[in-house]
Coordinates of C-alpha atoms and ligand atoms in Angstrom, one line a residue:
M237 CA -4.2 -15.6 31.7
T238 CA -3.7 -14.0 28.3
K239 CA -6.4 -12.3 26.3
G240 CA -5.8 -14.6 23.3
R241 CA -3.3 -15.2 20.6
I242 CA -1.9 -12.5 18.3
F243 CA -0.2 -13.1 15.0
S244 CA 1.3 -10.6 12.7
G245 CA 4.0 -10.4 10.0
I246 CA 6.3 -8.1 8.2
Q247 CA 8.1 -8.5 4.9
P248 CA 11.9 -8.4 4.8
T249 CA 11.9 -6.0 1.9
G250 CA 14.5 -3.3 2.3
T251 CA 14.6 -1.2 5.5
I252 CA 11.7 -1.0 8.0
H253 CA 10.2 2.5 7.9
I254 CA 8.4 4.7 10.4
G255 CA 5.0 3.8 8.8
N256 CA 5.7 0.1 9.8
Y257 CA 6.7 1.4 13.2
I258 CA 3.7 3.5 13.9
G259 CA 1.2 1.4 12.0
A260 CA 2.2 -1.9 13.4
I261 CA 5.5 -2.6 15.4
K262 CA 4.9 -0.2 18.2
N263 CA 1.5 -1.8 18.8
W264 CA 3.1 -5.3 18.6
V265 CA 5.5 -4.3 21.4
A266 CA 2.6 -3.1 23.6
L267 CA 0.4 -6.2 22.9
T268 CA 3.1 -8.6 24.2
E269 CA 2.2 -7.6 27.7
A270 CA -1.3 -9.0 27.6
Y271 CA -1.4 -11.5 24.7
D272 CA 0.4 -14.7 23.6
C273 CA 2.1 -13.1 20.6
V274 CA 3.6 -14.7 17.5
F275 CA 5.5 -12.5 15.0
S276 CA 7.0 -13.5 11.7
I277 CA 9.4 -12.2 9.1
V278 CA 7.4 -13.3 6.1
D279 CA 10.0 -14.2 3.5
Y280 CA 7.6 -16.3 1.4
H281 CA 5.4 -13.2 1.0
A282 CA 8.4 -11.1 0.0
I283 CA 9.4 -13.4 -2.9
T284 CA 6.1 -12.8 -4.7
I285 CA 7.8 -9.7 -6.3
D286 CA 11.3 -9.6 -7.8
Y287 CA 13.9 -9.3 -5.0
D288 CA 17.6 -9.2 -4.7
V289 CA 18.6 -12.8 -4.1
E290 CA 22.2 -11.9 -2.9
S291 CA 21.1 -9.6 -0.1
F292 CA 18.0 -11.4 0.9
Q293 CA 19.4 -13.2 4.0
E294 CA 20.9 -9.9 5.1
S295 CA 17.5 -8.2 4.8
I296 CA 15.9 -10.9 6.9
M297 CA 18.5 -10.5 9.6
N298 CA 18.2 -6.7 9.4
A299 CA 14.4 -7.0 9.9
A300 CA 14.9 -9.2 12.9
R301 CA 17.4 -6.9 14.4
T302 CA 15.2 -3.8 13.8
L303 CA 12.2 -5.4 15.4
I304 CA 14.2 -6.3 18.5
A305 CA 15.7 -2.9 18.6
C306 CA 12.2 -1.4 18.4
G307 CA 11.4 -3.1 21.7
L308 CA 10.1 -6.5 20.7
N309 CA 11.3 -8.7 23.6
P310 CA 11.9 -12.3 22.5
E311 CA 11.2 -13.5 26.0
K312 CA 7.7 -12.2 25.8
C313 CA 6.8 -13.4 22.3
R314 CA 7.8 -15.8 19.5
L315 CA 9.8 -14.3 16.6
F316 CA 10.6 -16.4 13.6
I317 CA 11.2 -16.6 9.9
Q318 CA 8.1 -17.9 8.1
S319 CA 9.8 -20.3 5.7
R320 CA 11.4 -22.1 8.6
V321 CA 8.0 -23.5 9.7
I322 CA 7.0 -25.6 6.7
E323 CA 3.4 -26.0 7.8
H324 CA 2.6 -22.4 6.6
T325 CA 2.7 -23.5 3.0
E326 CA 1.0 -26.8 3.8
L327 CA -2.0 -25.1 5.3
A328 CA -1.9 -22.5 2.5
W329 CA -2.4 -25.4 -0.1
I330 CA -5.4 -26.7 1.9
L331 CA -6.9 -23.2 2.1
N332 CA -6.3 -22.7 -1.6
C333 CA -8.8 -25.6 -2.2
I334 CA -11.6 -23.7 -0.4
T335 CA -10.9 -20.2 -1.7
P336 CA -13.0 -18.8 -4.6
L337 CA -10.7 -17.4 -7.3
G338 CA -12.9 -14.3 -7.5
D339 CA -12.1 -13.3 -3.9
L340 CA -8.4 -13.2 -4.8
E341 CA -8.9 -11.3 -8.0
R342 CA -10.8 -8.6 -6.1
M343 CA -8.1 -7.9 -3.6
T344 CA -6.9 -4.3 -3.7
Q345 CA -3.3 -5.2 -2.9
F346 CA -3.3 -7.7 -5.8
K347 CA -4.7 -5.1 -8.2
D348 CA -2.1 -2.5 -7.1
K349 CA 0.8 -4.8 -7.2
S350 CA -0.2 -6.2 -10.6
K351 CA 0.0 -2.6 -11.9
Q352 CA 3.3 -2.0 -10.2
H353 CA 4.9 -5.2 -11.4
R354 CA 3.4 -5.8 -14.8
E355 CA 6.4 -7.9 -15.9
N356 CA 5.9 -10.4 -13.0
I357 CA 2.3 -11.1 -12.2
N358 CA 2.8 -14.5 -10.8
V359 CA 0.4 -16.9 -9.1
G360 CA 2.1 -16.3 -5.8
L361 CA 1.1 -12.6 -6.0
L362 CA -2.6 -13.6 -6.5
D363 CA -2.3 -16.3 -3.8
Y364 CA -0.6 -14.0 -1.3
P365 CA -3.8 -13.5 0.9
V366 CA -4.2 -17.3 1.2
L367 CA -0.7 -17.7 2.6
Q368 CA -1.4 -14.8 4.9
A369 CA -4.6 -16.5 6.1
A370 CA -2.6 -19.7 6.7
D371 CA 0.0 -17.7 8.8
I372 CA -2.8 -16.4 11.0
M373 CA -4.9 -19.6 11.2
L374 CA -1.9 -22.0 11.8
Y375 CA -1.7 -20.6 15.3
K376 CA -5.5 -20.3 15.8
S377 CA -4.9 -16.6 16.3
T378 CA -7.7 -14.4 17.6
A379 CA -6.4 -11.0 16.7
V380 CA -4.1 -9.5 14.1
P381 CA -2.4 -6.1 14.7
V382 CA -1.8 -4.4 11.3
G383 CA -1.9 -1.1 9.5
E384 CA -5.0 0.0 7.6
D385 CA -3.9 -1.5 4.3
Q386 CA -4.1 -5.0 5.7
I387 CA -7.7 -4.9 6.9
Q388 CA -9.0 -6.5 3.7
H389 CA -6.6 -9.5 4.1
V390 CA -7.7 -10.1 7.7
E391 CA -11.4 -9.9 6.6
F392 CA -10.6 -12.4 3.9
T393 CA -9.0 -14.7 6.6
R394 CA -12.2 -14.4 8.6
R395 CA -14.2 -15.7 5.6
I396 CA -11.8 -18.6 5.0
S397 CA -11.9 -19.6 8.6
R398 CA -15.7 -19.6 8.6
R399 CA -15.7 -21.6 5.4
F400 CA -13.3 -24.2 6.7
N401 CA -15.3 -24.5 9.9
G402 CA -18.5 -24.9 7.9
K403 CA -17.1 -27.6 5.7
F404 CA -15.0 -29.6 8.1
G405 CA -16.2 -28.7 11.7
K406 CA -15.3 -26.0 14.1
T407 CA -11.5 -25.6 14.1
F408 CA -10.4 -22.0 13.7
P409 CA -11.4 -18.7 15.5
E410 CA -12.4 -15.8 13.3
P411 CA -9.6 -13.4 13.9
K412 CA -10.1 -9.7 14.4
W413 CA -7.9 -6.9 13.0
L414 CA -6.4 -4.5 15.5
L415 CA -5.3 -1.0 14.4
S416 CA -2.9 1.3 16.1
S417 CA -3.9 4.9 16.8
T418 CA -2.2 5.9 13.5
P419 CA -2.9 3.0 11.1
K420 CA -1.8 4.9 8.0
I421 CA 1.1 7.3 7.4
L422 CA 1.5 8.8 4.0
G423 CA 4.9 9.0 2.3
L424 CA 7.0 12.1 2.0
D425 CA 5.2 13.0 -1.2
G426 CA 2.1 13.4 1.0
K427 CA 0.0 11.4 -1.5
A428 CA 0.6 7.7 -1.5
K429 CA 1.0 5.4 1.6
M430 CA 4.5 5.4 3.0
S431 CA 6.2 2.4 1.4
K432 CA 9.7 1.2 0.7
S433 CA 8.8 0.3 -2.9
L434 CA 7.5 3.9 -3.6
N435 CA 10.8 5.3 -2.3
N436 CA 8.8 7.9 -0.2
D437 CA 9.8 6.5 3.3
I438 CA 11.9 7.3 6.3
G439 CA 13.8 4.2 7.4
I440 CA 14.0 3.6 11.2
L441 CA 17.7 3.1 11.0
E442 CA 18.5 5.9 8.6
R443 CA 21.2 8.5 9.5
P444 CA 19.8 11.6 11.2
D445 CA 21.2 13.8 8.5
D446 CA 19.4 11.8 5.8
I447 CA 16.2 11.8 7.8
W448 CA 16.3 15.6 8.2
E449 CA 17.0 16.0 4.4
K450 CA 13.9 13.9 3.7
L451 CA 11.7 15.8 6.1
R452 CA 13.0 19.2 5.0
T453 CA 11.9 18.5 1.4
S454 CA 8.7 16.6 2.2
V455 CA 5.3 17.8 1.1
T456 CA 3.0 19.6 3.6
D457 CA -0.4 21.3 3.1
E458 CA 0.1 22.5 -0.5
N459 CA -2.3 25.4 0.0
R460 CA 0.4 27.0 2.2
K461 CA 2.5 28.5 -0.5
R462 CA 3.8 31.4 1.5
L463 CA 4.5 31.8 5.2
K464 CA 1.4 34.0 5.8
D465 CA -1.0 31.5 4.2
P466 CA -2.8 29.6 6.9
G467 CA -2.6 25.8 6.7
D468 CA -4.9 22.9 7.6
P469 CA -3.2 20.3 9.8
K470 CA -5.9 17.8 9.0
I471 CA -4.5 17.5 5.5
C472 CA -0.9 17.7 6.4
N473 CA 1.0 14.4 6.6
L474 CA 3.7 16.0 8.8
Y475 CA 1.0 16.8 11.3
T476 CA 0.0 13.1 11.4
M477 CA 3.7 12.4 12.2
H478 CA 3.6 15.0 15.0
T479 CA 0.6 13.2 16.5
S480 CA 2.8 10.0 16.6
F481 CA 6.1 11.4 17.8
S482 CA 5.5 14.7 19.6
P483 CA 4.1 15.2 23.1
D484 CA 0.4 16.3 23.3
D485 CA 1.1 20.0 24.1
V486 CA 3.4 20.3 21.1
V487 CA 0.8 18.7 18.8
T488 CA -1.8 21.3 20.0
D489 CA 0.8 24.1 19.5
V490 CA 1.9 23.1 16.0
A491 CA -1.8 22.8 14.9
D492 CA -2.6 26.3 16.3
Q493 CA 0.4 27.9 14.8
C494 CA -0.3 26.2 11.4
K495 CA -3.9 27.4 11.3
S496 CA -2.9 31.0 12.3
A497 CA 0.1 31.0 9.9
S498 CA 2.3 32.1 12.8
R499 CA 4.9 29.3 12.2
G500 CA 6.3 28.2 8.9
C501 CA 6.5 24.6 7.7
V502 CA 10.3 24.4 8.0
D503 CA 10.2 25.4 11.7
C504 CA 7.4 22.9 12.2
K505 CA 9.5 20.2 10.6
K506 CA 12.5 21.1 12.8
I507 CA 10.3 20.4 15.9
L508 CA 9.1 17.1 14.4
F509 CA 12.7 16.1 13.5
E510 CA 13.7 16.7 17.1
N511 CA 10.9 14.6 18.5
L512 CA 11.3 11.9 15.9
M513 CA 15.0 11.5 16.7
K514 CA 14.2 11.3 20.4
E515 CA 12.3 8.1 19.7
L516 CA 14.6 6.7 17.0
A517 CA 18.0 7.4 18.6
P518 CA 17.7 4.7 21.3
I519 CA 16.4 2.3 18.6
Q520 CA 19.3 3.0 16.4
A521 CA 21.8 2.6 19.2
K522 CA 20.3 -0.8 20.2
A523 CA 20.4 -1.9 16.6
Q524 CA 24.1 -1.0 16.3
E525 CA 24.8 -2.9 19.5
L526 CA 22.9 -6.0 18.2
E527 CA 24.8 -5.9 14.9
K528 CA 27.9 -6.9 16.9
R529 CA 26.1 -10.1 18.1
P530 CA 24.6 -11.8 15.0
D531 CA 24.6 -15.2 16.8
E532 CA 22.2 -13.8 19.4
I533 CA 19.7 -12.9 16.6
S534 CA 20.1 -16.4 15.0
D535 CA 19.4 -18.0 18.4
I536 CA 16.3 -16.0 18.9
L537 CA 15.0 -16.9 15.5
N538 CA 15.8 -20.6 15.9
D539 CA 14.1 -20.7 19.2
G540 CA 11.0 -18.9 17.8
A541 CA 10.9 -21.4 14.9
S542 CA 11.1 -24.4 17.0
K543 CA 8.3 -23.2 19.4
C544 CA 6.2 -22.3 16.4
S545 CA 6.7 -25.7 14.8
E546 CA 5.3 -27.4 17.8
T547 CA 2.1 -25.5 17.7
A548 CA 2.0 -25.8 13.9
K549 CA 2.3 -29.6 14.0
E550 CA -0.5 -29.9 16.5
V551 CA -2.9 -27.7 14.5
M552 CA -2.0 -29.5 11.2
E553 CA -2.7 -32.9 12.8
E554 CA -6.1 -31.6 13.8
V555 CA -6.7 -30.2 10.3
R556 CA -5.7 -33.5 8.6
G557 CA -7.9 -35.4 10.9
K558 CA -10.9 -33.2 10.3
M559 CA -10.4 -33.5 6.5
K560 CA -9.8 -37.2 6.6
L561 CA -6.3 -36.8 5.0
A562 CA -3.6 -39.3 5.8
G563 CA -3.7 -39.7 9.6
Ligands
AMP804 P1 4.9 -4.6 5.2 O1 6.1 -3.7 5.1 O2 4.0 -4.4 4.0 O3 5.2 -6.0 5.4 O4 4.0 -4.1 6.4 C1 4.2 -4.4 7.7 C2 3.2 -3.8 8.6 O5 3.3 -2.3 8.6 C3 1.7 -4.1 8.2 O6 0.9 -4.3 9.4 C4 1.3 -2.8 7.5 O7 -0.1 -2.6 7.5 C5 2.0 -1.8 8.2 N1 2.3 -0.6 7.4 C6 3.0 -0.6 6.2 N2 3.0 0.7 5.7 C7 2.3 1.5 6.5 C8 2.0 2.9 6.5 N3 2.4 3.7 5.6 N4 1.2 3.3 7.5 C9 0.8 2.5 8.5 N5 1.1 1.2 8.6 C10 1.8 0.7 7.6
LIG805 N1 0.7 -8.9 4.2 C1 1.3 -8.3 5.3 C2 1.9 -6.9 4.9 O1 2.3 -6.7 3.8 C3 2.4 -9.1 5.9 C4 1.8 -10.4 6.5 C5 2.0 -11.7 6.0 C6 0.9 -10.5 7.6 N2 1.4 -12.6 6.8 C7 0.7 -11.9 7.8 C8 0.4 -9.6 8.5 C9 -0.2 -12.3 8.8 C10 -0.5 -10.0 9.5 C11 -0.8 -11.4 9.6 O2 2.0 -6.1 5.7

């Protein structure tokens, strides 16, 4: 007996970073034990902003490899590429027809991305949450593990499910969002959310030397200008990372030493680096090993897509029936 169905997705844009890992992926791996899980590499979402066409396939395969290296076991979940299951866009169209335009214009992510990509504010960018709702609803998912930035999109999905059920009869559950214990990690600037597009991230597969260089120069509590200035761990992003990667006794120790100014930020970063690499090194080794067997990844993705297509077809048949579309 599983507790219900989980759906979540990740965009294949550049490398996957430790914000994705702590905010979502680590949680996905844990949830596969108790839930029926469906995870997608959402390529249709990724093309709503300008992307590098030539390297796109490689990014998709890298994303799949990284997820599996992080511990996602394809025998315990379905992993697939969104565009391979055509019903995602079919359901998105239907949901478009019950979505008030104002709901989409109010979305925080749309507003942020419209500012970031002024030269390409396309309809897909506005419609992004509808496709995300379709992803979730197509599998009648009951819960969606995401980072904090995605709560608004899951709340939107709940409203659309309710609206569909109200108009055409009970069909979809209202999915809940699930957060990890660290649903938001800031970037190395200590200001904005860690994100590939802001170039303030640490990639899971980055070389240890590069990771150290990024950590070494990252922003901590800015009130700690000199070694003897006490710091406040609560406002230090590096401390948040410690809570995710260091053992509990170390977390307590770094907080105490920061508050009493008895340890400098560089030493604190060295401890974090050591613990971070303890977690990342086996993932990097597994990813390297998988790189030698690309066919294995393709098989996993094909298998995931064909299993997802089965569910998707059934649900779409029910949807068409309820809406009195062609039977
Ligand atoms: P994306 O890379 O935008 O496709 O995000 C994939 C997953 O990682 C989503 O569930 C996000 O909410 C989560 N995520 C992305 N960035 C962060 C961050 N800085 N902190 C925590 N979670 C994040
Ligand atoms: N919008 C999500 C993000 O940027 C990715 C995503 C697409 C997603 N479809 C989804 C997440 C469905 C959860 C469920 O992180």
